[in-house]
Coordinates of C-alpha atoms in Angstrom, one line a residue:
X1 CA 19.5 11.8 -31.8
X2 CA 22.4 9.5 -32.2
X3 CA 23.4 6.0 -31.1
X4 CA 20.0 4.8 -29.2
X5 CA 21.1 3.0 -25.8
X6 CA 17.8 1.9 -24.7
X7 CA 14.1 2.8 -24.5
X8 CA 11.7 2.7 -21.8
X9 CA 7.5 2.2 -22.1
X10 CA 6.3 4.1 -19.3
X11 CA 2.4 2.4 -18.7
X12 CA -0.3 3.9 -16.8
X13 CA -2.5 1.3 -14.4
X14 CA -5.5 -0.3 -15.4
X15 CA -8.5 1.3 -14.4
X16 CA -9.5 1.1 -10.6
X17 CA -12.6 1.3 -8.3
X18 CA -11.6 4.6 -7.3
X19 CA -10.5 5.8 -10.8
X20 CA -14.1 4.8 -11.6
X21 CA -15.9 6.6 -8.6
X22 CA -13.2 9.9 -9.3
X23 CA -12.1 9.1 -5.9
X24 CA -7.9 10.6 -5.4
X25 CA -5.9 7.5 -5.1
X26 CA -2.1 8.4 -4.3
X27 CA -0.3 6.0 -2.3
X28 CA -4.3 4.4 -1.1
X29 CA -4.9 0.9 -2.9
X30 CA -7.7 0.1 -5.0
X31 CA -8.4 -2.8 -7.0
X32 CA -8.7 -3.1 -10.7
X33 CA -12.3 -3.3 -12.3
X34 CA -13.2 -5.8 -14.7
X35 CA -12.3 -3.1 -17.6
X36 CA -9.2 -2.3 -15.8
X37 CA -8.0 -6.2 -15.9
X38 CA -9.0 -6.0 -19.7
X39 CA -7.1 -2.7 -20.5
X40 CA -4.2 -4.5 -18.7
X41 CA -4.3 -7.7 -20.8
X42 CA -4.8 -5.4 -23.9
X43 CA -2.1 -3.7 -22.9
X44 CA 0.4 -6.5 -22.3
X45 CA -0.7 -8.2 -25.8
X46 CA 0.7 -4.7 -27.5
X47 CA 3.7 -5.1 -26.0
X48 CA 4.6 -8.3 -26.7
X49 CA 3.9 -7.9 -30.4
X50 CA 5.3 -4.5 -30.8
X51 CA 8.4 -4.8 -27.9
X52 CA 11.3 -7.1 -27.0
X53 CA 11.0 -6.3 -23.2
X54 CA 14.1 -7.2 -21.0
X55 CA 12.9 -6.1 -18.0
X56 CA 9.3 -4.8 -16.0
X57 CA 9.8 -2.4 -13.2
X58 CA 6.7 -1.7 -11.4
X59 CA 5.3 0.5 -8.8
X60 CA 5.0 -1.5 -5.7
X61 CA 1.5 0.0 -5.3
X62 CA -1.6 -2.6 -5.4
X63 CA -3.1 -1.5 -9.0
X64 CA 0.4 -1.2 -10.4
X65 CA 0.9 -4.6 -9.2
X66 CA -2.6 -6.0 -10.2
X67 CA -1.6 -4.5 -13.8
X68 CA 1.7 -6.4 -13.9
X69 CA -0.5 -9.5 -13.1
X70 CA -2.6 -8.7 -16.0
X71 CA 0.7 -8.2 -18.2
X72 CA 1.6 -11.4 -17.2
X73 CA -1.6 -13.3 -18.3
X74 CA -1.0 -11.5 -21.7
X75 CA 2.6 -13.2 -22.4
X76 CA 4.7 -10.9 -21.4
X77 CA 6.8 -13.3 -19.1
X78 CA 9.6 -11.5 -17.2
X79 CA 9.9 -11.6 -13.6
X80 CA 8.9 -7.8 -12.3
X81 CA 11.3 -5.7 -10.2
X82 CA 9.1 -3.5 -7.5
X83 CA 10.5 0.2 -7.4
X84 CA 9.0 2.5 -4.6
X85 CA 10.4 5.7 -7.2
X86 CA 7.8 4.9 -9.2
X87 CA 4.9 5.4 -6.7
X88 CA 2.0 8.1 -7.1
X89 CA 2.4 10.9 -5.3
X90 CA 1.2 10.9 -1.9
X91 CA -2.4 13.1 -1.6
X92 CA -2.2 12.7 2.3
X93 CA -5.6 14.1 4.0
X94 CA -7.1 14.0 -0.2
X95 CA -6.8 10.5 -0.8
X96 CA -10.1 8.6 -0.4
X97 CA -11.7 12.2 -1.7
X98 CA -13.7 12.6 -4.8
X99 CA -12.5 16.4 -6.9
X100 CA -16.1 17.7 -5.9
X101 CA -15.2 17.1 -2.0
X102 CA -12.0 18.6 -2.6
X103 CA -13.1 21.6 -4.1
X104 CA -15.7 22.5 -1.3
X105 CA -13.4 21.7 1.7
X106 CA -10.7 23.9 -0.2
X107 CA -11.9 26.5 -2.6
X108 CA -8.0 27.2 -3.8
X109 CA -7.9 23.5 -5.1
X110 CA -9.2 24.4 -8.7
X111 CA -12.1 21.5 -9.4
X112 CA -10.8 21.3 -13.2
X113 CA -7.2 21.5 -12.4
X114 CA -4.8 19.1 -11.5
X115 CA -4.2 18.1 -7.9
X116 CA -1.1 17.4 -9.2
X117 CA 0.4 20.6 -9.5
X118 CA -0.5 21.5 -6.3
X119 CA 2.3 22.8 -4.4
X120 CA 1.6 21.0 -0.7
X121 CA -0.6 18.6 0.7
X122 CA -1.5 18.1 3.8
X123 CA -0.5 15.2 5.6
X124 CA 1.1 14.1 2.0
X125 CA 4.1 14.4 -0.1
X126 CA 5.3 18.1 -1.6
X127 CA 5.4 18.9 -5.6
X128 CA 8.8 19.2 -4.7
X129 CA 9.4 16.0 -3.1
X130 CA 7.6 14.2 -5.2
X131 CA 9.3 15.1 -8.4
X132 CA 12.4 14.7 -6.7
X133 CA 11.5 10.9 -6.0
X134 CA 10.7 10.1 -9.3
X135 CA 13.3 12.0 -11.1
X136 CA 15.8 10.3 -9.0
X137 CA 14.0 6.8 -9.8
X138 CA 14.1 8.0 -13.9
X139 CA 17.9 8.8 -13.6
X140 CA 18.7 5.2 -11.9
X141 CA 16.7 3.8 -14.8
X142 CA 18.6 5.6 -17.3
X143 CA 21.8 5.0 -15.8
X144 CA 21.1 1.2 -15.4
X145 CA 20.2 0.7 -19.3
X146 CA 22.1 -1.6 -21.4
X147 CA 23.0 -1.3 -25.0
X148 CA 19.9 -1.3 -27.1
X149 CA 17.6 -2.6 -23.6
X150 CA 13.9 -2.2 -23.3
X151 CA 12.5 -1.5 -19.7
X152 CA 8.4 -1.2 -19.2
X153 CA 7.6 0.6 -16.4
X154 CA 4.3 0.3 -14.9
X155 CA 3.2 3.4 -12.6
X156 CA 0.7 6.1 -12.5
X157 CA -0.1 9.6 -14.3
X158 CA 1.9 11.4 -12.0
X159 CA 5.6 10.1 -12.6
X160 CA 4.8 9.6 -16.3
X161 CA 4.1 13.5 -16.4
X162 CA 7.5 13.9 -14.1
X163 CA 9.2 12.1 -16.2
X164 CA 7.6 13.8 -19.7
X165 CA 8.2 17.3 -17.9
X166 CA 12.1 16.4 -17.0
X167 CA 12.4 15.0 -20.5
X168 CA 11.1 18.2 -22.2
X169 CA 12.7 20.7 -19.5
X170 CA 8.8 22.1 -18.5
X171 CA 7.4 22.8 -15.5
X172 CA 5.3 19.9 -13.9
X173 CA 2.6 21.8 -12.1
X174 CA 2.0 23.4 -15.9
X175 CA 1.9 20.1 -18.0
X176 CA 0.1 18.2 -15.4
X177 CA -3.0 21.0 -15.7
X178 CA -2.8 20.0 -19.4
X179 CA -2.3 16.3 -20.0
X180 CA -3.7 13.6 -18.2
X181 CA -1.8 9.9 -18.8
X182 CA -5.0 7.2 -20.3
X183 CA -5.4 4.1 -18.3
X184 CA -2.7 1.4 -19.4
X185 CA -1.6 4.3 -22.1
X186 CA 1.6 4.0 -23.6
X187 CA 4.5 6.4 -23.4
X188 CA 7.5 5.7 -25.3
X189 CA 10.9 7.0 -24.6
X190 CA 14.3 6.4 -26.5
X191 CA 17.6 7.7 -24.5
X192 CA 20.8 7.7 -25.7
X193 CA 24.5 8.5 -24.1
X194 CA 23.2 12.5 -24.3
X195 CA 19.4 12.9 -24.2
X196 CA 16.1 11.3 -24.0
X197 CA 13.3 12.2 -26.8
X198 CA 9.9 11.4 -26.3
X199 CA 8.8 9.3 -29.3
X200 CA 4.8 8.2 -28.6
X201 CA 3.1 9.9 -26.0
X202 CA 0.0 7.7 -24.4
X203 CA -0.4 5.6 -27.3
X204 CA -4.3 3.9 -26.8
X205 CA -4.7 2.7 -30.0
X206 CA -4.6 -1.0 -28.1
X207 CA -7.1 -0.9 -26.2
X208 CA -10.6 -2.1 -26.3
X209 CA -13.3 0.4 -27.0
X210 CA -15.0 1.8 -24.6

């Protein structure tokens, strides 16, 4: 791939109340649960040992921030840089709504499907928009990487599939209806000066059984 500029760990949240209860989240805050905290901690162990992070951008979202807490507690001491990019996308009139709900208010919103790839939301944020936001937020990070840097980037399974599907030149709608980012899994990415090439995709091998 050539001279490697940087790499960047793009980590899913801990597990919430709503994650739990398969209630949509989007830009709504829930708390962590007890295994959520513990997946965090696991989480932030791992990358101490296996990374030399320089800097943790995170979601300015309250799980995302409750997960950069958690990170914290586990040793990995850097001071975090909030980054609305990074954000879930917003499910407008969804959010609060468990997949069953969805699927009888609106019969088009397939129940085993992703919300994701849905085109519009009511009262919420377009596909388009949304991977707009994020890829925008990506190309900053890129830009912004210093020689042989390592960035963690703690967000949600929506941007990490952006990101994945801008990386690997897919559509989003059609990876997001086949992959769904773990809690606190790891993606790794290395970029150099001309591409970026997905390495590990949402590495779990850290975190406690369940």
């Amino acid at each position: 791939m050539g001279f490697v500029t940087g790499r960047v760990l793009l980590v899913r949240h801990g597990e919430t109340t709503w994650n739990r209860a398969g209630r949509i989240q989007g830009w709504a805050d829930a708390s962590l649960t007890g295994e959520g905290r513990e997946q965090a901690r696991a989480v932030g162990a791992h990358l101490v040992e296996t990374h030399d992070v320089d800097r943790l951008v995170v979601s300015d979202l309250k799980r995302t921030l409750e997960t950069a807490d958690a990170l914290g507690e586990a040793g990995l001491g850097i001071e975090l840089e909030r980054a609305r990019a990074w954000r879930e996308r917003n499910f407008g009139e969804l959010q609060g709504l468990t997949r069953t709900a969805i699927a009888s208010r609106h019969p088009e919103y397939h129940r085993g499907g992703s919300l994701l790839s849905v085109r519009s939301v009511e009262g919420g944020e377009s596909l388009s928009a949304f991977e707009t936001r994020v890829r925008e937020g990506w190309e900053r990070l890129v830009d912004g990487l210093g020689g042989s840097e390592t960035v963690a980037v703690v967000t949600h399974g929506g941007p990490i599939r952006a990101v994945l599907a801008e990386v690997a030149g897919r559509d989003l709608a059609t990876l997001a209806s086949a992959f769904s980012p773990s809690n606190c899994g790891v993606t790794e990415i290395d970029v150099s000066a001309s591409e970026a090439e997905v390495l590990v995709q949402d590495d779990t091998d850290h975190l406690p059984a369940r």
